Coordinates of C-alpha atoms and ligand atoms in Angstrom, one line a residue:
X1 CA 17.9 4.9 -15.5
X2 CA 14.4 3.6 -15.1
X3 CA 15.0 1.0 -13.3
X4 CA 17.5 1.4 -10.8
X5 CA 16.6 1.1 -7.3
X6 CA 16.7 4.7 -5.4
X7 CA 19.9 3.2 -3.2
X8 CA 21.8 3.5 -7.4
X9 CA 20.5 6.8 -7.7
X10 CA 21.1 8.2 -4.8
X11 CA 24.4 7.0 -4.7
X12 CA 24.7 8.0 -7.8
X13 CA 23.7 11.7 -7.2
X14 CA 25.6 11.7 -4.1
X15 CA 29.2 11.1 -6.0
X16 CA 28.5 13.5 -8.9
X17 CA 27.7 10.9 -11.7
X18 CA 24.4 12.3 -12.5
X19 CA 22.2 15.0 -11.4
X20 CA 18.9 15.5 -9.5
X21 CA 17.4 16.9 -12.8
X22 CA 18.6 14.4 -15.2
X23 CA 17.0 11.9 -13.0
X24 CA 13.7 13.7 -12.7
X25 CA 13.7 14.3 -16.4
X26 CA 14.3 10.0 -16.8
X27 CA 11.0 9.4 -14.3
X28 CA 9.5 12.1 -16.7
X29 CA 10.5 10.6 -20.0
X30 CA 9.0 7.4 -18.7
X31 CA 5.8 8.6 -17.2
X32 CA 5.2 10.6 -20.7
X33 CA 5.4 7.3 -22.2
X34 CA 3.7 5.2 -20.6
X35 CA 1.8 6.8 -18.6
X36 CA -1.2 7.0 -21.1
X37 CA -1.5 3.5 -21.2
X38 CA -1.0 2.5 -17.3
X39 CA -2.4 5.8 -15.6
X40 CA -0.9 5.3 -12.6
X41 CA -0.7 9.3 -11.7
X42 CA -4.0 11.5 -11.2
X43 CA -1.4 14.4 -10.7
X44 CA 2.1 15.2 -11.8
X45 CA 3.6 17.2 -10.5
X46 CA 6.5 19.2 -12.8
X47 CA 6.8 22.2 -11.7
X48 CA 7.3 21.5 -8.2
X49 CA 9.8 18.4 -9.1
X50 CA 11.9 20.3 -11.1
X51 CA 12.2 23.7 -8.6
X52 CA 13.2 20.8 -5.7
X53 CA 15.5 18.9 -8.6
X54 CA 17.3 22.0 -8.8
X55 CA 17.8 23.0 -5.6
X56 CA 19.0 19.4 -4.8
X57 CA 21.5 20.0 -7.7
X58 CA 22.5 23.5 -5.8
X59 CA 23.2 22.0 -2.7
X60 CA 25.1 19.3 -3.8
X61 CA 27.6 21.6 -6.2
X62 CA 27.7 23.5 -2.1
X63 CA 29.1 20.4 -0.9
X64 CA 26.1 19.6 1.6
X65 CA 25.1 16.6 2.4
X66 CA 21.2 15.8 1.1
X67 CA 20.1 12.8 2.2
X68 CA 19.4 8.8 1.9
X69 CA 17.0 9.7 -0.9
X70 CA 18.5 12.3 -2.5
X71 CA 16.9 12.9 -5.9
X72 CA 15.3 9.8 -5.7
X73 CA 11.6 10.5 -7.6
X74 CA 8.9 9.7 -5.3
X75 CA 4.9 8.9 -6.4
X76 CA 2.5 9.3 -3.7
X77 CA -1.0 7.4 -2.9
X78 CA -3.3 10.4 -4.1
X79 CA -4.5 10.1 -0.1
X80 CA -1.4 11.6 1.4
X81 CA -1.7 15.2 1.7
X82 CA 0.6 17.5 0.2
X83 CA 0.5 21.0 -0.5
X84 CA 2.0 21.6 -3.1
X85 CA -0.7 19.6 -5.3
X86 CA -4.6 18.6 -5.0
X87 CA -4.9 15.6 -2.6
X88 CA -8.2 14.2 -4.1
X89 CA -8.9 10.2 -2.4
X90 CA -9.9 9.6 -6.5
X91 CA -13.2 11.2 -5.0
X92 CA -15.4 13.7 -6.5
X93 CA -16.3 14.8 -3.1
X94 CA -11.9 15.7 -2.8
X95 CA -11.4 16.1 -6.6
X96 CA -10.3 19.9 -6.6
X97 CA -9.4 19.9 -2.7
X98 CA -6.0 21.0 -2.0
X99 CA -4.7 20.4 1.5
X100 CA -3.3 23.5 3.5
X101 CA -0.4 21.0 4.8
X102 CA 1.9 18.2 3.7
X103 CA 1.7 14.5 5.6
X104 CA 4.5 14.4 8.0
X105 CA 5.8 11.1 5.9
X106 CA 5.7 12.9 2.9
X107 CA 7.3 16.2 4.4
X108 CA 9.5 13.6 5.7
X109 CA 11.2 12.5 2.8
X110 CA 11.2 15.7 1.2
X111 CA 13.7 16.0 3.8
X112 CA 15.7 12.9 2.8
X113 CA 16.2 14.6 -0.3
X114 CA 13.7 12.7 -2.5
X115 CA 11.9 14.5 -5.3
X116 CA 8.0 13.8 -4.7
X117 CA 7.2 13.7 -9.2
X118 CA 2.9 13.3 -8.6
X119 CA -0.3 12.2 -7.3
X120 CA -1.2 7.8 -7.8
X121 CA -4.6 6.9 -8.6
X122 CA -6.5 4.3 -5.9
X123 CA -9.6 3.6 -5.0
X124 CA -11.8 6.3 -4.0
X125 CA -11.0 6.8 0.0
X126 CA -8.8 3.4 -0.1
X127 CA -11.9 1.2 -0.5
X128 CA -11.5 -1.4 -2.9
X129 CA -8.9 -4.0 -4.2
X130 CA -8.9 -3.0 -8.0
X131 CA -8.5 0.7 -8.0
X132 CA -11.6 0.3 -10.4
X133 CA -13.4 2.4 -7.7
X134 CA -11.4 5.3 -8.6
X135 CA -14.0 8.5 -9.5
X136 CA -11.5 9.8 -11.8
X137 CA -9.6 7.6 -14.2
X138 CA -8.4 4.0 -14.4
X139 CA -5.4 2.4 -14.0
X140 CA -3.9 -0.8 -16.0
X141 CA -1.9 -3.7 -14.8
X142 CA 1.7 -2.5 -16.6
X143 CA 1.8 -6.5 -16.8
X144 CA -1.2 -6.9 -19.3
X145 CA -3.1 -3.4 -19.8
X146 CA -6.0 -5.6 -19.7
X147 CA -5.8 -6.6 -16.3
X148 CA -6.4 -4.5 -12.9
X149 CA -3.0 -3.5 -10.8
X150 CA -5.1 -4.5 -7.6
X151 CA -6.2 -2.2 -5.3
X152 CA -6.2 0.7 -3.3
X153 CA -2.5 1.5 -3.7
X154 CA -3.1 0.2 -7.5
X155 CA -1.4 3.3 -9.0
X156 CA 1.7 3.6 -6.8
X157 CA 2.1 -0.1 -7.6
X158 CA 1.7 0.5 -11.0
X159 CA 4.5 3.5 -10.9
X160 CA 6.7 1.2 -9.6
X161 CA 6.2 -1.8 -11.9
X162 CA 6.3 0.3 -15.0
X163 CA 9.3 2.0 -13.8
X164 CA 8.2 5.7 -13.7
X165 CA 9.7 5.8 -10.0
X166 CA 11.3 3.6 -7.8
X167 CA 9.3 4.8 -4.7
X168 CA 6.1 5.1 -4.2
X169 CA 4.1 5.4 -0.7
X170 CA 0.6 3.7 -0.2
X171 CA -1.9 2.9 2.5
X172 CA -3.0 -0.4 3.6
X173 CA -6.2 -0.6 6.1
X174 CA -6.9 -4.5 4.9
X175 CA -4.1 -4.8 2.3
X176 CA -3.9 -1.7 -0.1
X177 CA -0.4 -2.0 0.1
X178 CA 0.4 -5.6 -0.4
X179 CA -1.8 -7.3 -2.5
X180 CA -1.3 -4.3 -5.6
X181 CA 2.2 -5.1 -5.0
X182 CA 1.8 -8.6 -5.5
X183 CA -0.8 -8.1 -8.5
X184 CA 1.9 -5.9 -9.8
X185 CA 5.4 -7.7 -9.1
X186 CA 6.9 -5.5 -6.4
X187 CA 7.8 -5.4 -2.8
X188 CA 5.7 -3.5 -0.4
X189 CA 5.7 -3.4 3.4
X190 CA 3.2 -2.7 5.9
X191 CA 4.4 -1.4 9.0
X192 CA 3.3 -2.2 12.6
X193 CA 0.3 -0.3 13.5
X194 CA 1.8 2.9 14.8
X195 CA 5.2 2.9 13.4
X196 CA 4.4 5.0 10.8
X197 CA 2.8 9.0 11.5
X198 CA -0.4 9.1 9.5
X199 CA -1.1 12.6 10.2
X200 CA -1.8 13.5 6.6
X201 CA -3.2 10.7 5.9
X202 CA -7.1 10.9 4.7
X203 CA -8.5 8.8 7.2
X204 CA -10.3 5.3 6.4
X205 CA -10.3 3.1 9.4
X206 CA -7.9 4.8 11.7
X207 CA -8.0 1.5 14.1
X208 CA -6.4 -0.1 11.0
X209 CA -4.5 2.5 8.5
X210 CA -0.9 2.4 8.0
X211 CA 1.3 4.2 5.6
X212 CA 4.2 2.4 3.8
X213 CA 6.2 1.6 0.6
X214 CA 6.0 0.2 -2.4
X215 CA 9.6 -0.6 -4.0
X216 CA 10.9 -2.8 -7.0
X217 CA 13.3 -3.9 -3.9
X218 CA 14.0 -5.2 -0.1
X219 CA 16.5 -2.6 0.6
X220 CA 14.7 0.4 -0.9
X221 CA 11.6 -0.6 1.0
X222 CA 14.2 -1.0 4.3
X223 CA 15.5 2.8 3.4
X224 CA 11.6 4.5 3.0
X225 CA 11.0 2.7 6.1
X226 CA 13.6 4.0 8.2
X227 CA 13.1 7.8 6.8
X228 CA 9.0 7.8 7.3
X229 CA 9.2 5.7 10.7
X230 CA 9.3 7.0 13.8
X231 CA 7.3 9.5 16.7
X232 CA 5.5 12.1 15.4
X233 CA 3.8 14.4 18.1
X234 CA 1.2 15.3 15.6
X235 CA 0.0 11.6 15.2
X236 CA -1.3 10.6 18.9
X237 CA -1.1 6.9 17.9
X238 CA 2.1 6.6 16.7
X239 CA 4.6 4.6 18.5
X240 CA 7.4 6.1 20.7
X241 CA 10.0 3.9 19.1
X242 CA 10.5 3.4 15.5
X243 CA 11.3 -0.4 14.3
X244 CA 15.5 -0.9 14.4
X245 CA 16.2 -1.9 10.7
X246 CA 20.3 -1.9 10.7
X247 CA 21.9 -0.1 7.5
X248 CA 23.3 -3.0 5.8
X249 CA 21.0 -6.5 5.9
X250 CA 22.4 -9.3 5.6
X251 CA 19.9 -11.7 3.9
X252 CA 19.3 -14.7 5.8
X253 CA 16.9 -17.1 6.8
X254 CA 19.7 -19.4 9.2
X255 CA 17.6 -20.9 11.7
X256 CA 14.6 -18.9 11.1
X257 CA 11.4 -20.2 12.5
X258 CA 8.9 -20.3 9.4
X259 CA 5.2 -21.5 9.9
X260 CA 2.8 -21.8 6.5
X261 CA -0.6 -20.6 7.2
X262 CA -2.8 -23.5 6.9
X263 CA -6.0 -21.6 6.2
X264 CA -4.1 -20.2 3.5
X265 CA -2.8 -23.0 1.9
X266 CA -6.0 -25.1 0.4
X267 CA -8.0 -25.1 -2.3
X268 CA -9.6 -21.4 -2.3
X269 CA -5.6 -20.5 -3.6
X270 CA -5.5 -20.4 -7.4
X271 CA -3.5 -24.0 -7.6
X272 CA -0.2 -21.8 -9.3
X273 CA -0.4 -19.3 -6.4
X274 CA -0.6 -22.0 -4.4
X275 CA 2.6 -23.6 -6.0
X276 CA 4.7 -21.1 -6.1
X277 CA 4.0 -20.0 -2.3
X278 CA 4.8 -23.8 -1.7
X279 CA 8.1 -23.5 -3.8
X280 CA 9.0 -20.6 -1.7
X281 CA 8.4 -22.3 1.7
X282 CA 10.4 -25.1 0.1
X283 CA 13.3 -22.7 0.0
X284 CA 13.5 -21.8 3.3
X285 CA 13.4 -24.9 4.6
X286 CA 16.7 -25.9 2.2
X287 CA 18.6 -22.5 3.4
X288 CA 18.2 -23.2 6.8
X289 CA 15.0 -22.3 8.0
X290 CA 12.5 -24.5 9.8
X291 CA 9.6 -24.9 8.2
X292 CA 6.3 -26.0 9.2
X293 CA 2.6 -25.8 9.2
X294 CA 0.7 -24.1 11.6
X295 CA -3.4 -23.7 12.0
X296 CA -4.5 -19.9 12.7
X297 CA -8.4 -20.8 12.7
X298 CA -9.9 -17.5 13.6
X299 CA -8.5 -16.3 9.8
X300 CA -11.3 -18.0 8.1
X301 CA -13.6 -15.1 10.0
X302 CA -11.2 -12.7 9.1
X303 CA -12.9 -11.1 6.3
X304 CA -16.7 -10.8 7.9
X305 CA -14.7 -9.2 11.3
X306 CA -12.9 -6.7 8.7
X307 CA -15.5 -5.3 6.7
X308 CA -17.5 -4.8 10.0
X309 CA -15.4 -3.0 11.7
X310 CA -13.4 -1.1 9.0
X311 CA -16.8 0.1 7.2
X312 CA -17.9 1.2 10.7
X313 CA -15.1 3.1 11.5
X314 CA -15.1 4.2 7.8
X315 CA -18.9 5.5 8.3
X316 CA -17.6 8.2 11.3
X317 CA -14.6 9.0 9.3
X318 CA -16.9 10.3 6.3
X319 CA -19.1 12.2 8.5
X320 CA -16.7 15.3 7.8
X321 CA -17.7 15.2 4.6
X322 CA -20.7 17.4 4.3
X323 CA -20.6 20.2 1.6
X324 CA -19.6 22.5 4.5
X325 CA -16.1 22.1 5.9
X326 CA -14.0 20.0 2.9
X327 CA -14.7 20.0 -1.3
X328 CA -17.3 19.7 -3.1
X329 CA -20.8 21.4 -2.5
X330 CA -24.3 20.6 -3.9
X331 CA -26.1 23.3 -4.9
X332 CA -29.0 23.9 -2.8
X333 CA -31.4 26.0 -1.5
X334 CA -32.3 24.5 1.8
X335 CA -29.5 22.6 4.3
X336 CA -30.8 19.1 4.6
X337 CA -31.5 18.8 0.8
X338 CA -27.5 20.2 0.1
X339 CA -26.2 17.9 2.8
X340 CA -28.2 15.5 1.1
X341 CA -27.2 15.7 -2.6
X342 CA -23.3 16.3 -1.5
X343 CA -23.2 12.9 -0.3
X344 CA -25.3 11.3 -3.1
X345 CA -23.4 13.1 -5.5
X346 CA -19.9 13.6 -4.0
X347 CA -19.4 10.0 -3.1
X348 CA -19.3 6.8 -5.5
X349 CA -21.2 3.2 -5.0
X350 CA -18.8 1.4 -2.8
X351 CA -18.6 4.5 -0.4
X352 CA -22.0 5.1 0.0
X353 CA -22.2 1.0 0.6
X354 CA -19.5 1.1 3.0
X355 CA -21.0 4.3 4.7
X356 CA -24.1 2.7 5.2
X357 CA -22.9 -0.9 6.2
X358 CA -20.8 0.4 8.8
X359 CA -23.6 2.9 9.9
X360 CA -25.6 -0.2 10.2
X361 CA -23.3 -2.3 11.9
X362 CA -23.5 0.6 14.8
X363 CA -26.5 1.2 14.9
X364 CA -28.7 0.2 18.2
X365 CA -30.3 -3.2 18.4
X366 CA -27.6 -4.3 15.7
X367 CA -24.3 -3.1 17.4
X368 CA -24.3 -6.7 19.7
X369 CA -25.2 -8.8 16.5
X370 CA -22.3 -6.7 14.0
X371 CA -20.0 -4.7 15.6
X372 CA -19.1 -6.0 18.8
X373 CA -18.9 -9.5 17.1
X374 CA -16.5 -8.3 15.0
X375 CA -14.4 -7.1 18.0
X376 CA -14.7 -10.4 19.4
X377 CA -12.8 -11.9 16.1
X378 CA -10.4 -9.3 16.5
X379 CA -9.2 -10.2 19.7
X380 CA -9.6 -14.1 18.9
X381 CA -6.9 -13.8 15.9
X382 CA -5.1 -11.6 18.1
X383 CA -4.9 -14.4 20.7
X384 CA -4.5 -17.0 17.3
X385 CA -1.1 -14.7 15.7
X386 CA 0.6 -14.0 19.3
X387 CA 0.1 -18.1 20.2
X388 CA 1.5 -18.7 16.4
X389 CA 4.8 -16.0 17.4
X390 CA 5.8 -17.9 20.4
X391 CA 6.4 -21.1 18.1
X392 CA 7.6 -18.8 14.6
X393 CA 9.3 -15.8 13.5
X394 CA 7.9 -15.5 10.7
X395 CA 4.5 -16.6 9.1
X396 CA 4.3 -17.5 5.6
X397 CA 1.2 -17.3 2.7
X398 CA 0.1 -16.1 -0.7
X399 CA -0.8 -11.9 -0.7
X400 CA -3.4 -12.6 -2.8
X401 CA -5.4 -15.8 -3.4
X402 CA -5.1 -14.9 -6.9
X403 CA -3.3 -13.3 -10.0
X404 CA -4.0 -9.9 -11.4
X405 CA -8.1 -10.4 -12.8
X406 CA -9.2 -8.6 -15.7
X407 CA -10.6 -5.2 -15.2
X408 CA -14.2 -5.3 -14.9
X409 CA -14.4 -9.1 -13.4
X410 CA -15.1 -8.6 -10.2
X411 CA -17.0 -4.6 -10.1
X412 CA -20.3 -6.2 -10.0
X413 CA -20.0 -8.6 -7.4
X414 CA -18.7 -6.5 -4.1
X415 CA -18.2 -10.4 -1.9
X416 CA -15.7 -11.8 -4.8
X417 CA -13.7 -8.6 -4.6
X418 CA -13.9 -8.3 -0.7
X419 CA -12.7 -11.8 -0.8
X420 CA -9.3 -10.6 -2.9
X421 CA -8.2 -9.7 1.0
X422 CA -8.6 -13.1 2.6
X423 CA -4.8 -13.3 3.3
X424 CA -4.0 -9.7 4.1
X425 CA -6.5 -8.2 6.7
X426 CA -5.9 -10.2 9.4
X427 CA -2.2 -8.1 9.9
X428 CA -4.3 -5.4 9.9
X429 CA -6.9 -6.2 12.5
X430 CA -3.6 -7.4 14.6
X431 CA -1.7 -4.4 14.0
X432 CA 1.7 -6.5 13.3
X433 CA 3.9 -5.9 10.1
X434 CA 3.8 -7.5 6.8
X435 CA 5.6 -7.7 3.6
X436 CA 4.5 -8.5 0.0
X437 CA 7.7 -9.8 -2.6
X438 CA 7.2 -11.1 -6.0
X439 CA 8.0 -14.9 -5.9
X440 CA 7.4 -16.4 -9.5
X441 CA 5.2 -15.5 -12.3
X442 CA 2.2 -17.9 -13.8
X443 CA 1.5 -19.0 -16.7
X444 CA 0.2 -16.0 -18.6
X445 CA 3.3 -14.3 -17.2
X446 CA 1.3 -12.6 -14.2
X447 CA 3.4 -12.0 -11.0
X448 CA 2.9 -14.1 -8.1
X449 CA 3.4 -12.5 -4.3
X450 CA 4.4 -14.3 -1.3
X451 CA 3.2 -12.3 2.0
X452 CA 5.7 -13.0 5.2
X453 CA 3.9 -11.8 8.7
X454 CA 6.0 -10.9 11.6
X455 CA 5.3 -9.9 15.3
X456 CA 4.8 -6.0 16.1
X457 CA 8.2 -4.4 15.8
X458 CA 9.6 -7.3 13.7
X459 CA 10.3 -5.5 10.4
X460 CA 14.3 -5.9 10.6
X461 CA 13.5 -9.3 10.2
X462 CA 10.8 -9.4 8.1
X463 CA 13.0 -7.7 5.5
X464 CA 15.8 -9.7 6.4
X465 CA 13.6 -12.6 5.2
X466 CA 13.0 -10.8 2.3
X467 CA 15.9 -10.0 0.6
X468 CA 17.4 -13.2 1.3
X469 CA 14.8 -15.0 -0.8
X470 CA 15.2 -11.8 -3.1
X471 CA 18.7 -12.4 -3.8
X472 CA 18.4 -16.1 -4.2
X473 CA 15.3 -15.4 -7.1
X474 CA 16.3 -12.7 -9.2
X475 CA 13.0 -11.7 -10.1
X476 CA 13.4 -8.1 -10.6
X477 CA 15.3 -9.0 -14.0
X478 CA 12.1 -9.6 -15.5
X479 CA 9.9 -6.5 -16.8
X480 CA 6.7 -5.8 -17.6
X481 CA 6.0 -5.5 -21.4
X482 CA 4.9 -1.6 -20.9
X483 CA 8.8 -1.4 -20.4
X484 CA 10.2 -4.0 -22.4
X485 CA 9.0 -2.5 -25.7
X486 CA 10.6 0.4 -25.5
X487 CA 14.3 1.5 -25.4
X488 CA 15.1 2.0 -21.8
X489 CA 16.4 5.6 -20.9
Ligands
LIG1 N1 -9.3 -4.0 -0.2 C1 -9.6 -3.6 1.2 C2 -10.9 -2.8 1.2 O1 -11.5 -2.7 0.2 C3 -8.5 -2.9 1.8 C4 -8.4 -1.5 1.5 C5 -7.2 -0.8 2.1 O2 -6.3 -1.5 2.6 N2 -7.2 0.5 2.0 O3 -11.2 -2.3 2.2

């Protein structure tokens, strides 16, 4: 059962053939084994699971109807409140906070009938591309246990890949979503800035955050989409109109406008990334696509513009955190020295860096010089992706410039793993969708991703894209060793 997609479960569950508990007690059986050895979940959480499991299973003996994800298990980016279970950002500062209220996408597919089986490990508040800034355990690459699953969704990605659950939801402010998808073989989808509510969400760099899914496939990520999108009066910046994804895609690319990213295709690419991005663009181009080159210069700046202005938003975001109002406390006598060693103490390295980076890049006499120029690069690859959508549907480029690294690489050198991001913040800063989908393997067996960019509100296609190139590469048969050794439930 481990690794059907949650369309075969649900199905499944919805004609009788299995129940909500067996399922739960398959994503269990898996999690129990491998779990150990991956550590994709901070939480799990059983009791809950099984109470919902078998109420599903009550329901559906009543003859109701329970939902598009009905018993499907569900992991959820340890940023995502919920209240049923500690919600802890892999911080200290969180690490025994439990929220008073669930995130309106995870309450919302609690109502599509999916079972939500734990808390995924990330990097503490999102910040990082490894999940190696994670306060409170580590997670492994179910590829090779000696490598990192990327970063910040690195343990919903992991969940996935080592089949514990077929969903998991993530957050992506500058590519937490796609590039542990690609480091980890699976599909994941940012939405358009706004589609998604992210009331519930622990906010990073709320001019950037978006909540979406990680999936071992197109459609599944198509389904999660279409229950979590849509208005929510709770989240003032979400959009009045969800994106249209139809129920059934079709998977094609016919006369689909496809322009490669130039800036992303050169020699800062590991040359096998690079390949097998090429391979894929030569595969649109034979199943009916047009396919060409297109320069987006303002991506180069991409990086500088994104740690400016997300660490800067991310320093006002943090302010909350105090000893007073949320978690953890220092214990001290006087009020400056507690507010003091709560934040010393509370937070980890790359917080406090990014807390006082962005403070800096506010700060008068520096805001012109930082800040502002960062805004300024904003709207220039704004101007740079809407110019590129008037010749292109969709635009095409590795996730990641790079294969899974080996845990511990890259912790000491903060610019090589803020450069891990080079092809995904620039969706980010323009607010448009973006999808992540395994497209090869290298030659230590690593996966490779291929990242597809559409306008705001292009998702139908973007996933159209998708699962066309999906179905034409059957990548999914292939699974990571954590699974392959052992007897599949
Ligand atoms: N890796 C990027 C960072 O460290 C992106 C993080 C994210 O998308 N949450 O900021």
């Amino acid at each position: 059962m481990s690794l059907e997609s949650a369309r075969q479960l649900q199905a499944r569950f919805a004609r009788g053939e299995v129940s909500a508990q067996e399922i739960l007690a398959a994503a269990f059986e898996r999690i129990d084994a491998a779990d150990d050895r991956v550590g994709a979940f901070l939480t799990v959480m059983r009791q809950p699971a099984e109470a919902r499991a078998q109420e599903l299973d009550r329901r559906r003996a009543a003859g109701e109807d329970c939902g598009v994800l009905a018993g499907v298990p569900v992991a959820i980016k340890d940023n995502l409140c919920t209240q049923e279970a500690r919600t802890t950002c892999a911080s200290r500062m969180l690490a025994d906070f439990t929220p008073p209220y669930d995130a309106t996408v995870v309450r919302r597919l609690a109502e599509a009938g999916a079972v939500i089986v734990g808390k995924t490990n990330l990097d503490e508040f999102a910040m990082g591309s490894s999940t190696e800034n994670s306060a409170l355990g580590r997670t492994c690459n179910p590829w090779d246990l000696e490598r990192v699953p990327g970063g910040s969704s690195g343990g919903s990605a992991a969940a996935v890949a080592a089949g514990m659950v077929p969903i998991a939801l993530g957050s992506d402010t500058g590519g937490s979503i796609r590039q542990p998808a690609a480091l980890c073989g699976v599909v994941g989808l940012k939405p358009t800035y706004g589609a998604v509510s992210r009331y519930g969400l622990v906010a990073f760099a709320s001019s950037l955050d978006q909540v979406g899914p990680l999936t071992r496939s197109v459609e599944d990520a198509a389904r999660v989409l279409n229950v979590i999108s849509g208005p929510d009066p709770q989240d003032a910046t979400s959009l009045p109109q969800a994106p249209v994804i139809p129920d059934r895609l079709e998977g094609s690319v016919r006369s689909l406008r496809v322009g490669v990213i130039a800036q992303l295709d050169t020699d800062g690419v590991d040359p096998e990334t690079r390949a097998a991005v090429r391979q894929a663009a030569d595969w649109f181009a034979s199943h009916g696509a047009s396919v060409e080159r297109i320069s987006l210069p303002a991506i180069d700046h991409g990086i500088a513009a994104y740690y400016l202005i997300a660490t800067a938003e991310a320093s006002a975001n943090l302010a909350r955190y105090d000893g007073v109002r949320y978690g953890w406390r220092a214990d001290r006598p006087d009020l400056l020295g507690m507010y003091r060693q709560t934040r010393d103490q509370g937070f980890g390295p790359e917080v406090k860096r990014r807390i006082m980076l962005g403070t800096y890049a506010l700060s008068a006499g520096y805001y012109e010089a930082c800040y502002q120029k960062g805004q300024l690069v904003r709207s220039r690859l704004r101007q740079d992706f809407q110019a590129a959508f008037e010749r292109f549907d969709v635009l095409l480029s590795p996730t990641s410039p790079q294969t899974a690294f080996a845990l511990g690489e890259k912790v000491d050198d903060p610019l090589a793993m803020y450069l891990a991001d080079v092809a995904t913040v620039a969706a980010n800063l323009v607010g448009i969708p973006a999808i992540s989908l395994p497209c090869g393997f290298d030659s230590r067996g690593l996966p490779i991703g291929l990242q597809l960019q559409g306008p705001a509100l292009s998702e139908a296609r973007l996933l159209e894209a998708a699962l066309a190139f999906e179905q034409a590469h059957d990548l999914a048969g292939r699974v990571p060793p954590v699974i392959a050794g052992q007897a599949r439930a």
